[in-house]
Structures are given as structure tokens and as C-alpha cells.
PDB file of C-alpha atoms in Angstrom:
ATOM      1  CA  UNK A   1     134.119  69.864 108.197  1.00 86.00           C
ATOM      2  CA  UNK A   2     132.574  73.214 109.051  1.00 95.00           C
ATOM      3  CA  UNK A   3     128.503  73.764 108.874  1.00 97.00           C
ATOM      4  CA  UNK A   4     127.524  77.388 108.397  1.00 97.00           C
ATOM      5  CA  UNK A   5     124.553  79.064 108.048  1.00 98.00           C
ATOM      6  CA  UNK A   6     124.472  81.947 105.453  1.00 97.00           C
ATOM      7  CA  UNK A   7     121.774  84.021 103.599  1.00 97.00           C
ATOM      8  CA  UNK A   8     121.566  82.026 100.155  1.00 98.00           C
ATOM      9  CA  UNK A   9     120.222  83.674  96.972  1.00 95.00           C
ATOM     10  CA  UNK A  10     117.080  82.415  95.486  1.00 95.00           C
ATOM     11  CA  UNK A  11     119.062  81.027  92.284  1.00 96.00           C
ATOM     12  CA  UNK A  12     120.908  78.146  94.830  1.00 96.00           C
ATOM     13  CA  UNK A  13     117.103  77.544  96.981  1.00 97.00           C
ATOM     14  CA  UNK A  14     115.716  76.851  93.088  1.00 97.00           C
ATOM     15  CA  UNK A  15     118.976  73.978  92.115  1.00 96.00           C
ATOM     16  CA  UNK A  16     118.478  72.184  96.059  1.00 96.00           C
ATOM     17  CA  UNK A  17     114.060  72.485  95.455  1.00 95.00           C
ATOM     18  CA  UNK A  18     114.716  71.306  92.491  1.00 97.00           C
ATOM     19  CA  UNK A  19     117.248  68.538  92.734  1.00 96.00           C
ATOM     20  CA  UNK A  20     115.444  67.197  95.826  1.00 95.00           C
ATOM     21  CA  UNK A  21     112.161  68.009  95.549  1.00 94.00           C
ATOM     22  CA  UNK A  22     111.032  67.833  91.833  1.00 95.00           C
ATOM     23  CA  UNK A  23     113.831  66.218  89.923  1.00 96.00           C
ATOM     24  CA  UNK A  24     111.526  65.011  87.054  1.00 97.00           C
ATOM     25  CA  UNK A  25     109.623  68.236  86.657  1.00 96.00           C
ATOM     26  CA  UNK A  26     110.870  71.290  84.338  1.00 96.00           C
ATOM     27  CA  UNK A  27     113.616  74.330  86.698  1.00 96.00           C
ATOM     28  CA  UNK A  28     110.742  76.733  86.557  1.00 95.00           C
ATOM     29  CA  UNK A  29     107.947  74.512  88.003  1.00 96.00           C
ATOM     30  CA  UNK A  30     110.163  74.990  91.561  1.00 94.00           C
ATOM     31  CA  UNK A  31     109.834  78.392  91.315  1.00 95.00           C
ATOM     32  CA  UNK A  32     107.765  80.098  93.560  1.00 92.00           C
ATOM     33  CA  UNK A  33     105.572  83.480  92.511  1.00 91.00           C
ATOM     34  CA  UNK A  34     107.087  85.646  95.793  1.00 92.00           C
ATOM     35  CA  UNK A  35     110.268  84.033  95.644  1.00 94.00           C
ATOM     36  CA  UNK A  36     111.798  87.632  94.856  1.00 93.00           C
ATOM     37  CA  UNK A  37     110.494  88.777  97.994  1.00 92.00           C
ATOM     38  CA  UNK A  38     111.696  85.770  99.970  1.00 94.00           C
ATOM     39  CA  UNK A  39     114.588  85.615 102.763  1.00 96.00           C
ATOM     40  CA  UNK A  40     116.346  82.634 102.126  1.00 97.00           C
ATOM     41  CA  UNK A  41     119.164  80.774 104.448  1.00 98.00           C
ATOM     42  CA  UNK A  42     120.834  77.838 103.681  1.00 98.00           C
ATOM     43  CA  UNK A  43     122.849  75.437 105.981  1.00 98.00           C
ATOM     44  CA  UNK A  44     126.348  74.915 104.390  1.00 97.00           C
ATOM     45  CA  UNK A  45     128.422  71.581 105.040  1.00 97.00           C
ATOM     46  CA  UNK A  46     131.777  72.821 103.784  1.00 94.00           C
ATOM     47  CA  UNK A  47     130.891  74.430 100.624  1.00 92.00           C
ATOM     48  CA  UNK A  48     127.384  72.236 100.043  1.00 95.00           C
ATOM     49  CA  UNK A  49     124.626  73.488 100.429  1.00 97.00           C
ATOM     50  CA  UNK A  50     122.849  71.154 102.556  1.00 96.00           C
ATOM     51  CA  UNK A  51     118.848  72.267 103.569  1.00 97.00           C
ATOM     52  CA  UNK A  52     117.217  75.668 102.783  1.00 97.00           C
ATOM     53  CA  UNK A  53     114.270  77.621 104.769  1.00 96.00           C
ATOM     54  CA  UNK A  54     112.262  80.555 103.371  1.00 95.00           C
ATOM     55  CA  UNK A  55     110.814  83.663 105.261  1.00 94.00           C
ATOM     56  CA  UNK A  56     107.729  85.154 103.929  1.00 92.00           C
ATOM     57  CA  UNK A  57     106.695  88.317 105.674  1.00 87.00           C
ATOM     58  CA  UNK A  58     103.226  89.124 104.768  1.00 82.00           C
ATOM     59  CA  UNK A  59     102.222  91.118 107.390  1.00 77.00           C
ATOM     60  CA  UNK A  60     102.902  91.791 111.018  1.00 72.00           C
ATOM     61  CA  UNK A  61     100.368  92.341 113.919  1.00 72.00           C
ATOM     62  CA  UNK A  62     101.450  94.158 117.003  1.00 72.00           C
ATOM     63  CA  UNK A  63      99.232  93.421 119.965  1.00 66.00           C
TER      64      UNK A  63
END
């Protein structure tokens, strides 16, 4: 089975948060105020999505 990693949409990071993370708490309580502004990637196990991370950039500092 092939594993993939892709940039994911923040729709499919909300159904893994949620189905993992908060399963007894309402879809919108996953949701995260700068999720908009988020990069997401997902690792893909055939076609499941399997784990998520999510970049922030806030700033960045050249020294």
C-alpha cells in the first residue's frame, strides 16, 4: 500500500481532529481561530488519511 504525503485542506485536518481527538465534543469545537491561515499536510495510507501537522507562520526573524 502506498503512503504519501500531500497538502490536505483544512475541511479533512477538522474530520481526523475531530474523530481522534474530540469525538464527544460538537465539529466546531476542533476548529481552530487561524485555521484559514494554516498549511496543512497529511500522511496518506492509500487513500486514508492517516496523521495531520499544521504550520503556523507568525513571524520570521532573520539574524
Amino acid at each position: 500500500m502506498e503512503i504519501t504525503i500531500r497538502q490536505v485542506d483544512r475541511q479533512e485536518v477538522w474530520e481526523l481532529r475531530h474523530k481522534v481527538m474530540w469525538p464527544d465534543m460538537p465539529f466546531d469545537y476542533i476548529k481552530l481561530e487561524d485555521d484559514d491561515l494554516g498549511i496543512h499536510y497529511g500522511l496518506i495510507k492509500g487513500d486514508i488519511l492517516i496523521s495531520v501537522i499544521s504550520l503556523f507562520i507568525k513571524s520570521l526573524v532573520y539574524k
